Short mmCIF file of C-alpha atoms in Angstrom, two decimals:
data_model
loop_
_atom_site.label_atom_id
_atom_site.label_comp_id
_atom_site.label_asym_id
_atom_site.label_seq_id
_atom_site.Cartn_x
_atom_site.Cartn_y
_atom_site.Cartn_z
CA ASP A 15 -8.76 -28.88 65.93
CA ALA A 16 -10.07 -27.14 62.94
CA GLY A 17 -7.43 -27.47 60.02
CA VAL A 18 -6.75 -25.63 57.05
CA ILE A 19 -10.74 -24.48 55.57
CA GLN A 20 -11.03 -23.73 51.84
CA SER A 21 -14.21 -22.69 50.05
CA PRO A 22 -15.53 -24.63 47.94
CA ARG A 23 -14.36 -27.62 47.66
CA HIS A 24 -15.48 -27.89 44.03
CA GLU A 25 -15.99 -25.51 40.86
CA VAL A 26 -17.05 -25.57 37.68
CA THR A 27 -17.70 -22.68 34.95
CA GLU A 28 -16.85 -21.48 32.05
CA MET A 29 -14.18 -19.50 30.42
CA GLY A 30 -14.27 -15.42 31.12
CA GLN A 31 -15.31 -15.66 34.59
CA GLU A 32 -14.00 -14.44 37.73
CA VAL A 33 -13.37 -17.40 39.83
CA THR A 34 -12.63 -16.71 43.67
CA LEU A 35 -10.91 -19.56 45.85
CA ARG A 36 -11.04 -18.84 49.62
CA CYS A 37 -8.69 -20.29 52.62
CA LYS A 38 -9.18 -19.92 56.63
CA PRO A 39 -5.74 -20.67 57.87
CA ILE A 40 -5.26 -22.55 61.31
CA SER A 41 -5.50 -20.46 63.90
CA GLY A 42 -2.02 -18.81 65.18
CA HIS A 43 -0.23 -19.55 61.56
CA ASP A 44 1.75 -17.09 61.03
CA TYR A 45 2.59 -17.86 57.37
CA LEU A 46 -0.24 -19.43 54.33
CA PHE A 47 0.30 -20.52 50.79
CA TRP A 48 -1.77 -20.95 48.14
CA TYR A 49 -0.61 -23.94 46.04
CA ARG A 50 -2.05 -25.55 42.29
CA GLN A 51 -1.60 -28.95 42.03
CA THR A 52 -2.23 -30.65 38.18
CA MET A 53 -1.05 -34.38 37.01
CA MET A 54 1.82 -32.34 34.18
CA ARG A 55 3.77 -29.97 36.77
CA GLY A 56 2.83 -31.42 39.86
CA LEU A 57 2.64 -29.22 42.94
CA GLU A 58 3.27 -25.54 42.56
CA LEU A 59 4.03 -22.39 44.48
CA LEU A 60 1.27 -20.02 43.29
CA ILE A 61 2.45 -16.73 46.96
CA TYR A 62 2.71 -16.46 50.26
CA PHE A 63 1.91 -14.66 52.79
CA ASN A 64 4.25 -13.50 56.11
CA ASN A 65 1.72 -12.14 59.08
CA ASN A 66 -0.71 -11.25 56.05
CA VAL A 67 1.52 -9.68 53.60
CA PRO A 68 2.62 -11.46 50.22
CA ILE A 69 6.40 -12.46 50.02
CA ASP A 70 6.83 -14.59 47.39
CA ASP A 71 4.64 -14.36 44.12
CA SER A 72 6.44 -15.08 41.66
CA GLY A 73 4.63 -18.50 41.07
CA MET A 74 1.67 -16.45 40.42
CA PRO A 75 1.17 -17.28 36.12
CA GLU A 76 0.45 -14.32 35.10
CA ASP A 77 -1.57 -10.99 35.95
CA ARG A 78 -4.81 -12.77 35.87
CA PHE A 79 -4.17 -14.48 39.19
CA SER A 80 -3.80 -11.82 42.46
CA ALA A 81 -4.38 -12.98 45.62
CA LYS A 82 -5.44 -11.10 49.11
CA MET A 83 -5.12 -11.76 52.89
CA PRO A 84 -7.18 -8.37 54.65
CA ASN A 85 -6.77 -10.23 58.19
CA ALA A 86 -4.64 -13.11 59.66
CA SER A 87 -7.61 -15.60 59.20
CA PHE A 88 -9.05 -15.06 55.89
CA SER A 89 -7.36 -15.19 52.08
CA THR A 90 -8.35 -15.68 48.64
CA LEU A 91 -6.88 -16.04 45.45
CA LYS A 92 -8.94 -14.80 42.44
CA ILE A 93 -8.46 -15.53 38.42
CA GLN A 94 -9.94 -13.26 36.19
CA PRO A 95 -10.72 -14.44 33.73
CA SER A 96 -11.12 -17.67 33.76
CA GLU A 97 -9.45 -20.10 30.85
CA PRO A 98 -9.42 -24.06 30.22
CA ARG A 99 -5.83 -24.68 30.96
CA ASP A 100 -6.66 -22.62 34.76
CA SER A 101 -8.44 -26.28 35.38
CA ALA A 102 -6.92 -27.78 39.09
CA VAL A 103 -7.07 -28.67 42.10
CA TYR A 104 -5.64 -25.47 43.96
CA PHE A 105 -4.74 -25.93 47.44
CA CYS A 106 -4.17 -23.24 50.61
CA ALA A 107 -1.43 -24.64 53.70
CA SER A 108 -1.01 -22.75 56.41
CA SER A 109 2.51 -23.30 58.99
CA SER A 110 3.60 -21.24 62.16
CA VAL A 111 7.37 -19.52 62.41
CA GLN A 112 9.13 -22.33 63.53
CA SER A 113 11.31 -23.42 60.59
CA ASN A 114 10.84 -27.62 61.32
CA GLN A 115 6.91 -27.12 61.45
CA PRO A 116 5.23 -28.33 58.46
CA GLN A 117 2.64 -26.69 56.44
CA HIS A 118 -0.62 -28.35 56.50
CA PHE A 119 -2.46 -28.81 54.21
CA GLY A 120 -6.66 -27.71 53.46
CA ASP A 121 -8.41 -30.24 51.28
CA GLY A 122 -8.52 -27.86 48.04
CA THR A 123 -10.51 -26.69 45.98
CA ARG A 124 -10.74 -28.93 42.24
CA LEU A 125 -11.70 -25.82 39.38
CA SER A 126 -12.76 -26.90 36.04
CA ILE A 127 -13.18 -24.38 33.37
CA LEU A 128 -14.92 -24.94 30.02
CA GLY B 21 16.12 -23.26 40.74
CA GLN B 22 15.35 -26.04 42.50
CA ASN B 23 15.72 -29.51 41.56
CA ILE B 24 14.10 -32.48 42.83
CA ASP B 25 13.83 -36.05 41.89
CA GLN B 26 11.95 -38.70 42.70
CA PRO B 27 11.12 -42.11 40.59
CA THR B 28 7.49 -41.82 39.15
CA GLU B 29 5.97 -45.32 40.81
CA MET B 30 7.08 -48.36 42.75
CA THR B 31 5.19 -51.47 43.67
CA ALA B 32 5.08 -53.81 46.09
CA THR B 33 3.54 -56.49 47.92
CA GLU B 34 1.45 -56.38 51.03
CA GLY B 35 3.56 -56.74 54.55
CA ALA B 36 7.15 -56.01 52.73
CA ILE B 37 9.73 -52.61 52.78
CA VAL B 38 9.84 -50.52 49.88
CA GLN B 39 12.16 -47.14 49.82
CA ILE B 40 11.95 -44.77 47.97
CA ASN B 41 14.67 -42.14 46.95
CA CYS B 42 14.88 -38.26 46.47
CA THR B 43 17.65 -36.57 45.31
CA TYR B 44 18.31 -32.80 44.86
CA GLN B 45 20.05 -29.53 43.89
CA THR B 46 18.86 -26.58 45.80
CA SER B 47 20.65 -23.27 46.57
CA GLY B 48 20.77 -23.83 50.21
CA PHE B 49 19.31 -26.45 52.44
CA ASN B 50 16.81 -25.70 55.44
CA GLY B 51 14.70 -28.75 56.05
CA LEU B 52 13.53 -32.01 53.66
CA PHE B 53 9.86 -32.84 54.11
CA TRP B 54 8.17 -36.00 53.27
CA TYR B 55 4.41 -35.67 52.87
CA GLN B 56 1.55 -38.71 51.85
CA GLN B 57 -1.36 -37.54 49.37
CA HIS B 58 -3.74 -40.72 49.34
CA ALA B 59 -5.81 -39.66 45.59
CA GLY B 60 -8.14 -37.33 45.27
CA GLU B 61 -7.16 -35.50 48.77
CA ALA B 62 -4.72 -33.34 51.20
CA PRO B 63 -1.32 -33.59 51.56
CA THR B 64 -0.42 -35.35 54.96
CA PHE B 65 2.88 -34.32 56.67
CA LEU B 66 4.66 -37.73 57.71
CA SER B 67 8.42 -36.54 58.21
CA TYR B 68 11.40 -33.73 58.38
CA ASN B 69 15.10 -34.23 58.37
CA VAL B 70 17.41 -31.12 58.84
CA LEU B 71 20.60 -32.83 60.40
CA ASP B 72 22.19 -35.92 58.40
CA GLY B 73 20.67 -39.53 60.04
CA LEU B 74 17.82 -41.75 60.36
CA GLU B 75 14.14 -40.66 61.44
CA GLU B 76 11.92 -43.11 62.89
CA LYS B 77 8.00 -42.62 63.25
CA GLY B 78 6.28 -45.94 64.03
CA ARG B 79 6.53 -48.21 60.56
CA PHE B 80 7.78 -45.26 58.96
CA SER B 81 11.43 -44.14 58.57
CA SER B 82 13.71 -40.90 56.68
CA PHE B 83 17.32 -40.57 56.18
CA LEU B 84 19.23 -37.63 54.93
CA SER B 85 22.59 -37.00 53.93
CA ARG B 86 23.11 -33.29 53.18
CA SER B 87 26.41 -33.38 51.54
CA LYS B 88 24.64 -36.54 49.04
CA GLY B 89 21.95 -34.01 48.72
CA TYR B 90 19.90 -37.26 49.42
CA SER B 91 17.04 -38.67 51.51
CA TYR B 92 15.16 -42.19 51.52
CA LEU B 93 11.38 -42.88 53.32
CA LEU B 94 11.53 -46.37 54.37
CA LEU B 95 8.16 -47.57 54.35
CA LYS B 96 7.86 -51.12 56.40
CA GLU B 97 5.25 -53.63 56.57
CA LEU B 98 2.76 -52.45 54.06
CA GLN B 99 -0.71 -51.82 54.38
CA MET B 100 -3.25 -51.98 51.48
CA LYS B 101 -3.90 -48.07 52.92
CA ASP B 102 -0.13 -46.81 52.31
CA SER B 103 -1.12 -47.24 48.30
CA ALA B 104 -0.25 -43.36 47.28
CA SER B 105 1.17 -40.66 46.50
CA TYR B 106 4.78 -39.95 48.32
CA LEU B 107 5.88 -35.84 48.22
CA CYS B 108 9.35 -34.68 48.92
CA ALA B 109 9.95 -31.29 49.44
CA VAL B 110 13.29 -28.93 50.15
CA ARG B 111 12.97 -25.97 51.95
CA SER B 112 15.99 -23.23 50.46
CA ARG B 113 17.57 -21.51 53.44
CA SER B 114 17.49 -18.57 50.74
CA ASN B 115 14.05 -19.01 50.16
CA ASP B 116 12.32 -18.80 53.90
CA TYR B 117 9.66 -21.27 54.24
CA LYS B 118 8.82 -21.69 50.65
CA LEU B 119 9.23 -25.46 49.93
CA SER B 120 9.63 -26.77 46.44
CA PHE B 121 8.23 -30.38 45.89
CA GLY B 122 9.48 -33.11 43.46
CA ALA B 123 6.71 -34.33 41.18
CA GLY B 124 5.32 -37.43 44.20
CA THR B 125 6.17 -41.49 43.90
CA THR B 126 3.30 -43.41 43.59
CA VAL B 127 3.44 -46.56 45.15
CA THR B 128 0.63 -49.59 44.61
CA VAL B 129 0.88 -51.97 47.14
CA ARG B 130 -0.86 -55.21 46.12
CA ALA B 131 -1.98 -57.79 48.53
#
């Protein structure tokens, strides 16, 4: 079975540029989560969706960050304009509705803003 | 808010046992998860506890005491491949399916 698929795996860009990260959740999963992981702050939840609707975006750091889920099989996380402090690994995860089911993580996007 | 504490690092010898503790203070409780994360890779699910007691899965076991806000992950018969970061994550009822993660415990297994 295909897991959570993220693209790109690596992204290096200059500050000020727009960055778009993509995620395809596991088919049939109702929940999709975007996380950011850094050495300093660990794994932080940015936003999550249920049935394509954003439920909690309190972790989104500032207005430069936005996320969408236009359909059940695709989500994007966009940073515009990007800054060096946005450099991190960004993970997408999905889970089903049963409370005992874990979140399954994609391989992540390693983002470097120069 | 959520407060989840676990030790930063632990070192153990191949074949030994290591216990990773996790304490939490959360507004509500609806389950605790343990994840393993190898360097440069994604977290992968290890175990889930929602009721008090011990859950055993092969070499790995996880324990929960809700009254004490405490869990541990027990790794037995350590192997070199068990060298990784282990993350404790709590789901609080008021936040639905949102997980709050601890900072992780880096376990180094030495020959």
